[in-house]
Structure formats: C-alpha cells, structure tokens
CSV table of C-alpha atoms in Angstrom, one decimal:
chain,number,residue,atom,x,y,z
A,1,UNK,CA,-40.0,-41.1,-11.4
A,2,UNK,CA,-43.3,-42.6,-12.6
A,3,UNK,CA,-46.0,-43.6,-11.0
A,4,UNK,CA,-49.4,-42.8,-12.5
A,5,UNK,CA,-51.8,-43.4,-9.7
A,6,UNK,CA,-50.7,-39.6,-8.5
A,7,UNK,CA,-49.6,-38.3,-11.7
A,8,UNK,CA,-49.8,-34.3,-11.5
A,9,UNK,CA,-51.7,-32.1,-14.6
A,10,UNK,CA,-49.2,-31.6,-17.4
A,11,UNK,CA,-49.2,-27.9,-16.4
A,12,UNK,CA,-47.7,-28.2,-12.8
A,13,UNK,CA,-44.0,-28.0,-12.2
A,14,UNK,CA,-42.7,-30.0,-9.4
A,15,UNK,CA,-39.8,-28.2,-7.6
A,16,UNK,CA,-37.7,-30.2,-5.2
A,17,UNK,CA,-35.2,-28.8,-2.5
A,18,UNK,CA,-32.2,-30.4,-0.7
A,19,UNK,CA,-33.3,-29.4,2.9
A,20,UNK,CA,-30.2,-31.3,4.4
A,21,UNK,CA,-27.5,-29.1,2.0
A,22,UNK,CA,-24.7,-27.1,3.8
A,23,UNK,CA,-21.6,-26.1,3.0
A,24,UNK,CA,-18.6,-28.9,3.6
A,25,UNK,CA,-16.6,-27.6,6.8
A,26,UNK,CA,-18.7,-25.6,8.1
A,27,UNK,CA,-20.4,-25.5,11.7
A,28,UNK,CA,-23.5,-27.1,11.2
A,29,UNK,CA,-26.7,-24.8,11.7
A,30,UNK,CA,-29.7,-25.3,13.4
A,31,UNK,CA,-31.4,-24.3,10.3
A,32,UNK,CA,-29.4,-26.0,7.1
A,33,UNK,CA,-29.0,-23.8,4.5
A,34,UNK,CA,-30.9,-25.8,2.4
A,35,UNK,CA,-33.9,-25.9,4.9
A,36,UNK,CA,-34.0,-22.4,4.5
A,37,UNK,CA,-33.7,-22.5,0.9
A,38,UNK,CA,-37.0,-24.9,1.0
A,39,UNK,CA,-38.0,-21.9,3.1
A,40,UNK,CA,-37.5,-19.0,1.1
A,41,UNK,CA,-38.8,-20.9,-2.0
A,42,UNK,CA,-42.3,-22.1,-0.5
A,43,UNK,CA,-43.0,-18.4,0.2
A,44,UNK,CA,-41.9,-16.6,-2.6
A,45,UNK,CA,-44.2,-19.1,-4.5
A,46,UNK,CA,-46.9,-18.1,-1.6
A,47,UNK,CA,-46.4,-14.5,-2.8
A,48,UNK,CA,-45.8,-14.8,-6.7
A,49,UNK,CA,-49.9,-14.1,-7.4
A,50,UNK,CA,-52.0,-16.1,-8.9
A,51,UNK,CA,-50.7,-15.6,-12.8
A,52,UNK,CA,-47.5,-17.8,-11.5
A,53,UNK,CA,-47.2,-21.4,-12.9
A,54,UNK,CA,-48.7,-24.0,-10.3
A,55,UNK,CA,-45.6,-25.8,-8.5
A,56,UNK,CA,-45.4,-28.8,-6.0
A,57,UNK,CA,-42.7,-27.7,-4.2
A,58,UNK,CA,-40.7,-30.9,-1.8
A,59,UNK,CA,-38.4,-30.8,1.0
A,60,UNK,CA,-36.3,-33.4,-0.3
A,61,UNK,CA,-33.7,-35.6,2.4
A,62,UNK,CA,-30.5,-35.3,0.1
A,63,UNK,CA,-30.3,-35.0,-3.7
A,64,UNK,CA,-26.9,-36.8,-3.4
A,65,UNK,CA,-24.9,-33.2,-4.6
A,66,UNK,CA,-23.2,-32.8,-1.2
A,67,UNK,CA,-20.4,-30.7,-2.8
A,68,UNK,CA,-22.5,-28.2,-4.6
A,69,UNK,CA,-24.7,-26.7,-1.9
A,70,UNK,CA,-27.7,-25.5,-2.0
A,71,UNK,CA,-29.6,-28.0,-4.3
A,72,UNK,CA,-32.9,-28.4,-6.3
A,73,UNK,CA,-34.6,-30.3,-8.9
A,74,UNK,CA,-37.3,-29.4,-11.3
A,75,UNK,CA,-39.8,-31.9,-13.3
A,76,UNK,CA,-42.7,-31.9,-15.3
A,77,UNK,CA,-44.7,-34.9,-17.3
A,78,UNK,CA,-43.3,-34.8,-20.6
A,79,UNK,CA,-40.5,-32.3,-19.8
A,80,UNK,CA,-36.7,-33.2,-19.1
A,81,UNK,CA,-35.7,-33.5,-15.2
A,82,UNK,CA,-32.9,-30.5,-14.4
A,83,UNK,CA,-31.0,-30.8,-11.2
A,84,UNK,CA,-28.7,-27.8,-10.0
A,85,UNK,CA,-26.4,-26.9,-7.6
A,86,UNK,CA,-24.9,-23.8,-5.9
A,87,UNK,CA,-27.7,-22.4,-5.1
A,88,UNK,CA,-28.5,-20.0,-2.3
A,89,UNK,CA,-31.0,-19.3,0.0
A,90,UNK,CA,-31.2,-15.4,0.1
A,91,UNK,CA,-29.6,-14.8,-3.2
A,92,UNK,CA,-30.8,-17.0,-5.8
A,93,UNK,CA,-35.0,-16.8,-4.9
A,94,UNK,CA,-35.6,-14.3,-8.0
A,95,UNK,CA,-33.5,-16.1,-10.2
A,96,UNK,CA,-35.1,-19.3,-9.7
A,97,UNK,CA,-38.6,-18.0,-10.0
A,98,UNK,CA,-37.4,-16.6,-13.2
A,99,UNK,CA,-35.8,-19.6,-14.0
A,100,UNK,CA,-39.5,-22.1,-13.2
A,101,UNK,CA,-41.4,-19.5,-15.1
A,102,UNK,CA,-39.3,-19.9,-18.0
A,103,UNK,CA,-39.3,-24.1,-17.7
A,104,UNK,CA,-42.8,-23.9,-17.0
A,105,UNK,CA,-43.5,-22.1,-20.5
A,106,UNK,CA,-41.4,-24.7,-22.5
A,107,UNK,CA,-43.1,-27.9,-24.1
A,108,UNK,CA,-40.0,-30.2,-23.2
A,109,UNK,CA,-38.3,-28.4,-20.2
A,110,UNK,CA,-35.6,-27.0,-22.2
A,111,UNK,CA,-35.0,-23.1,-21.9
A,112,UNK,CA,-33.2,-22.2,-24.6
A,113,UNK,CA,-29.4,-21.3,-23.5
A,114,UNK,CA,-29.4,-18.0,-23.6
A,115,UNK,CA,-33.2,-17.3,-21.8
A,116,UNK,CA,-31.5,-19.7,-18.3
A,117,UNK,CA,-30.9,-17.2,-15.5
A,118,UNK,CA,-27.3,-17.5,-14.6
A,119,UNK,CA,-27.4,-19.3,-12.0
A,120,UNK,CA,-29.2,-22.2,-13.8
A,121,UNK,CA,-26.4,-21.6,-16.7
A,122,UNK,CA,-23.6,-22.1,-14.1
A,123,UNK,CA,-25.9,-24.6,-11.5
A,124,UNK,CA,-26.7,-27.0,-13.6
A,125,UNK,CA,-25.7,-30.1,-12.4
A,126,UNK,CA,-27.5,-32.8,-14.3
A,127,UNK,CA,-30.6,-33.5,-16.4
A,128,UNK,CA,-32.7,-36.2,-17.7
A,129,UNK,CA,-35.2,-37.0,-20.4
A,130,UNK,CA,-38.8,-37.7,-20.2
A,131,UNK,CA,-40.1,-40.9,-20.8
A,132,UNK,CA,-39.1,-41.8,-24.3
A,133,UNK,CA,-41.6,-43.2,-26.4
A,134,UNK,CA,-40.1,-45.9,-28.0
A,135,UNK,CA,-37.2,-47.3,-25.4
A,136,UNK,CA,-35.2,-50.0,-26.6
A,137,UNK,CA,-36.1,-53.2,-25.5
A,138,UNK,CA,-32.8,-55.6,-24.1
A,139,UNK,CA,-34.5,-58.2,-22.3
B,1,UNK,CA,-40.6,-37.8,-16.0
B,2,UNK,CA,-44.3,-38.7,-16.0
B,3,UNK,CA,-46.3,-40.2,-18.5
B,4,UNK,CA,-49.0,-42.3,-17.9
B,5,UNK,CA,-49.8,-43.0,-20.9
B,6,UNK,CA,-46.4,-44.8,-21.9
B,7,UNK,CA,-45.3,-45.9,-18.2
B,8,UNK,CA,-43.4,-49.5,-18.1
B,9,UNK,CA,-44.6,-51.8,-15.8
B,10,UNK,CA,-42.9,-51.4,-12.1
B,11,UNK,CA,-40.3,-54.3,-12.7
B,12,UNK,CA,-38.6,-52.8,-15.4
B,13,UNK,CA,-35.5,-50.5,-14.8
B,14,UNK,CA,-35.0,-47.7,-17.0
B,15,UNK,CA,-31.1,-47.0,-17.9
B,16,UNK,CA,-30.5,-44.3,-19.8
B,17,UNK,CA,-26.5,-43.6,-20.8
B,18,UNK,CA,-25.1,-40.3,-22.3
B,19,UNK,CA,-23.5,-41.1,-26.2
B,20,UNK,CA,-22.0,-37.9,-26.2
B,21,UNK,CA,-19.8,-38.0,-23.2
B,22,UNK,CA,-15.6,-37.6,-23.4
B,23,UNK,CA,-13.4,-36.7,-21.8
B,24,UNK,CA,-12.4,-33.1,-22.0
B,25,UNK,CA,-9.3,-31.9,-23.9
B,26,UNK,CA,-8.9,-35.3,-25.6
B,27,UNK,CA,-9.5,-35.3,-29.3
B,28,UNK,CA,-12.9,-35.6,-30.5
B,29,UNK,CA,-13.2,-39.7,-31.0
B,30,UNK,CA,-14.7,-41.2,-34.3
B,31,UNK,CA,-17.3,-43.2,-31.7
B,32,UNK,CA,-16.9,-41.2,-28.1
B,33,UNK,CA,-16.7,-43.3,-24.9
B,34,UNK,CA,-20.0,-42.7,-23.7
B,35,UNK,CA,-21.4,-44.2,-27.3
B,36,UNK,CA,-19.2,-47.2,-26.6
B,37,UNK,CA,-20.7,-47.5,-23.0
B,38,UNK,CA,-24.2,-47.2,-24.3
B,39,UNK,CA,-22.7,-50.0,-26.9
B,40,UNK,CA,-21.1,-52.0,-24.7
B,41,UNK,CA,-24.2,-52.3,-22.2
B,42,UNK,CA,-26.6,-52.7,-25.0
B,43,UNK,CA,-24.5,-56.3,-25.7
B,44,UNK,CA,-24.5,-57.2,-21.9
B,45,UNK,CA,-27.8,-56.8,-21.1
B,46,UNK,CA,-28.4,-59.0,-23.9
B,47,UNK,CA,-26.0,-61.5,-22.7
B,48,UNK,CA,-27.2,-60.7,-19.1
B,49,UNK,CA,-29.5,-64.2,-19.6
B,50,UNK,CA,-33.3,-64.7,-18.8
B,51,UNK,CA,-33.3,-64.2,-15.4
B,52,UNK,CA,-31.8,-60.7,-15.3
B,53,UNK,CA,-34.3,-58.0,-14.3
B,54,UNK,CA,-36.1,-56.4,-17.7
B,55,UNK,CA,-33.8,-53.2,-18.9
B,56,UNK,CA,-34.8,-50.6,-21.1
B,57,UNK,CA,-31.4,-49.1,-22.2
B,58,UNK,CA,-32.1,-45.8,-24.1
B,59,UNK,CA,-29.3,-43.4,-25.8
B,60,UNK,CA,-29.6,-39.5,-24.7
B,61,UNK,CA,-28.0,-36.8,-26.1
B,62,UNK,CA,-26.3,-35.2,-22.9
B,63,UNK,CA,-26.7,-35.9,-19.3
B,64,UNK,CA,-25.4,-32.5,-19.0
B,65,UNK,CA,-22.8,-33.7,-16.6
B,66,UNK,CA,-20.4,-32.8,-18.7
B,67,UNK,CA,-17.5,-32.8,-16.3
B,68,UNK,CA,-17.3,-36.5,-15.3
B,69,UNK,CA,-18.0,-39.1,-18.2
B,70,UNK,CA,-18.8,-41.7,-18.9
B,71,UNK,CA,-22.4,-40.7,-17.5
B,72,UNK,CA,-26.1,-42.6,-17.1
B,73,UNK,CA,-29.1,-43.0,-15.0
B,74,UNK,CA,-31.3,-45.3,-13.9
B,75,UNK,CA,-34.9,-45.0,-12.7
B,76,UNK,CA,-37.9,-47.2,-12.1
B,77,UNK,CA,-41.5,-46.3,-11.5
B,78,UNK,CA,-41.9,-45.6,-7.7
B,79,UNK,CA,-38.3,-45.5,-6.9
B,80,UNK,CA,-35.1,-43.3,-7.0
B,81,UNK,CA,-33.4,-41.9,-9.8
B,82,UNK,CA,-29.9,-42.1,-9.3
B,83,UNK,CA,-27.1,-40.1,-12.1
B,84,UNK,CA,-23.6,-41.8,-12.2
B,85,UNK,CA,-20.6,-40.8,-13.8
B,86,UNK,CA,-16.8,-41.9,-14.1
B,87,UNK,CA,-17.7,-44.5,-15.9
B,88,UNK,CA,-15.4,-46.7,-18.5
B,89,UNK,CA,-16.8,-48.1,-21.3
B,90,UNK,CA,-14.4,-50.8,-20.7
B,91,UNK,CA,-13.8,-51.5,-16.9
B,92,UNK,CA,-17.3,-50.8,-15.8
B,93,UNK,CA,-19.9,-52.8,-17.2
B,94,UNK,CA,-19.4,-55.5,-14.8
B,95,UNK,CA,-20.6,-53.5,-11.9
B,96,UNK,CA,-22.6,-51.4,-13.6
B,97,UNK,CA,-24.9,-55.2,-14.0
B,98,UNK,CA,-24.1,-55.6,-10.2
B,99,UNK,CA,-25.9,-52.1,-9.3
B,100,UNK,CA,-28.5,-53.1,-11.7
B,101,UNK,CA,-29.3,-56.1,-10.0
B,102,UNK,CA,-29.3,-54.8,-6.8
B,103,UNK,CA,-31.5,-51.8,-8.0
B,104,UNK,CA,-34.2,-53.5,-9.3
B,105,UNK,CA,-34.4,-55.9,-6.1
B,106,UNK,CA,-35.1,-52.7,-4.2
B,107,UNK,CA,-38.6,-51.2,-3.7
B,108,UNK,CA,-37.5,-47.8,-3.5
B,109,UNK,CA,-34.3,-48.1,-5.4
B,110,UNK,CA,-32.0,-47.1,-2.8
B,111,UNK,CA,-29.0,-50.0,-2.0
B,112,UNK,CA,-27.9,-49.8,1.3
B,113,UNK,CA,-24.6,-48.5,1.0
B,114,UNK,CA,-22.3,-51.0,1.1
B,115,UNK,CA,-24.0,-53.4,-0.9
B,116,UNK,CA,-23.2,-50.8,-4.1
B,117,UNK,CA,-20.6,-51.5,-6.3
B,118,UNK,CA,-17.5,-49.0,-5.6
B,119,UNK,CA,-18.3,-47.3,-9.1
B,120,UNK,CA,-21.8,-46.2,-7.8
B,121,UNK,CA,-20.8,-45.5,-4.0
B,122,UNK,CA,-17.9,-43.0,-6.1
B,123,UNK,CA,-19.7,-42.2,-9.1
B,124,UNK,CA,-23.2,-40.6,-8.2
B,125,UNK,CA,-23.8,-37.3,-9.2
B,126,UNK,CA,-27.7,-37.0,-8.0
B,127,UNK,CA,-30.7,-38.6,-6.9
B,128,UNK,CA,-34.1,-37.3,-7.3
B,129,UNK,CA,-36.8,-39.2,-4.8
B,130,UNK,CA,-40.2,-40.9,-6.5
B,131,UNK,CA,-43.2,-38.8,-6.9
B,132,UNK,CA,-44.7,-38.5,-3.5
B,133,UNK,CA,-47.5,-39.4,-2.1
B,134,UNK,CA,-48.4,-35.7,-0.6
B,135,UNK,CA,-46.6,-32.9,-2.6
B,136,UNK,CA,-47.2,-29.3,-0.9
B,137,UNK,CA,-49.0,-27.6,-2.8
B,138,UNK,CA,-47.8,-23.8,-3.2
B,139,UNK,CA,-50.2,-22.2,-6.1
C-alpha cells in the first residue's frame, strides 16, 4: 500500500470497486454488478459539485470478498484502510457518498459509530491501520 | 496507508495481527488468542534466522473482522495487501512463515495459488491492490 513516488495529497480519498463482484449462483451478466457499481460511483462523484471531497476512484480486478457482493475499499495517507461488502449498485450510491464525505472529514479514517451510514455499519468487512510510526522491529 | 515520510524500504513486509480477536461466545480469556498469535509470531520471526525476509510485526487493536479470528494482514510497499483469518495461535505459525516467505519473494505480492499455504488459500478475507500508477480522477 505504499509507494511514495505517486503518493496522492493528504486530502484525496482513494475509493476502490470490485468490478468483477456478482452474486454466487447467479447467471453471469454482461455487465457484473460490480462493474456497474464502479459505474454508478464514477458518476455520482461526476455530479456531487465541486464542494465534494477529491476521490481517486479504481476499478479494482477482485478484492478477494467473493461472498459478500458488491465490494469497495476506501484509503487515505494517514487514515485507516476500510473494506466493505454488500454493497449495491443502485441502492447503496447515497449512502456511500455519505459515508466518503464523512471518512474524508476524519483525521484517521474513523467515523465515529454512530455518524457510519448503515450500510457501512453492517458492510464492513475489514480495516487496517495506517502506517504506524514506530513498528516493531523482528529481524 | 501512505506515508512518505515513514515508508520502510520495499524488502520489508509489514504484518500486522489483531490482539483482540476471540472467538465468539467463549469466555473472555485473561490473554485472548489473537494476543497469543501476535505473541507467538513475535518469537518466530525472531527465531526465523538471518536470512528470513525483514518483518515488521505490529499489534492493532481490531481488524474489524470480527467473525473469523485469529486475524492479520500483510502488506509491502508496491504490492498487495492481503487480510487473513481462521488463524490459531497454536497450529498456524508454521505456515503463516511459509506465506511470508513466499510473499516477500513476490514483486506484487500475489502467490500463485497453489504455492499458498492452505491457511491463506482458506483464510483470506480481502485484498486491496498497490497504489496505481494512473488512478481516475473524479473531482
């Protein structure tokens, strides 16, 4: 997750999406639900005006949560990773706007429990810290 | 999970393991099983020898994968981050050295698949891709 050469301002939140997610049994579609989840996403970010927090959004080739379709991850320098699942790509777009606006005005990436649209609250499949600043050294 | 300011050089793998993992419905444990993991793998990688690849094991409070501990991650600058869980504090740390090893000799961090030990082809949770090279911008 590093790699300083490109590293983006502190202020821009990079949003990836799962564009290969569907749901287990189904037929697949021409268009993958998470395609048009990446879809949705890039132009409700097109539309959200220019007061909207800046974000890199990805089409990402599997986040590895095939069983909770759709997917997504968020980042930031200096903020903790959040990865979440169930996610949906006509139903969830507001709530996830909601849900970067909120990460986006954090220092660490943490949105206090209570401020997490729902669907982060019941999404969330993982997270992980920022850089520490003092790791501990084994070898 | 960017800053420049602090990164570690590219060979060193960053492995981060969850101290406040259990198992749920068990009764809260003096030391909990992801502590001893974090425990147990802090004595192994100093065991590991001199010509294991360079670790930086750090505790975190939560992984927020609540559902399937033991739990870590591992990432490296310019290559994959991957989540586990299901892991022992016990019966895992051999393999858990295996997928180390094999991680680190990647460039991109992704072991073909079966060159992973079973607990990692079983165990992953997520993965979240390096930074890339050309995010699309959206704002």
């Amino acid at each position: 997750m590093l790699d300083s050469g490109t590293a983006p301002p502190f202020d821009e939140v990079r949003l990836l999406v799962c564009i290969t997610c569907r749901k287990a049994g189904e037929p697949d579609d021409a268009v993958r639900p998470g395609a048009r989840l990446h879809t949705a996403l890039t132009e409700a970010l097109k539309e959200a005006g220019p007061d909207f927090p800046k974000v890199s959004i990805e089409p990402v080739e599997c986040l590895s949560v095939c069983k909770r379709p759709c997917t997504m991850a968020l980042s930031a320098p200096g903020r903790w990773t959040y990865i979440y699942g169930d996610l949906d790509p006509q139903i969830s777009i507001d709530a996830i706007l909601d849900g970067l606006r909120r990460y986006h005005a954090t220092d660490n990436g943490i949105v206090p429990w209570r401020e997490r649209p729902e669907a982060f609250r019941k999404g969330v499949v993982a997270r992980i810290p920022p850089l520490s600043r003092s790791p501990e050294k084994t070898s």
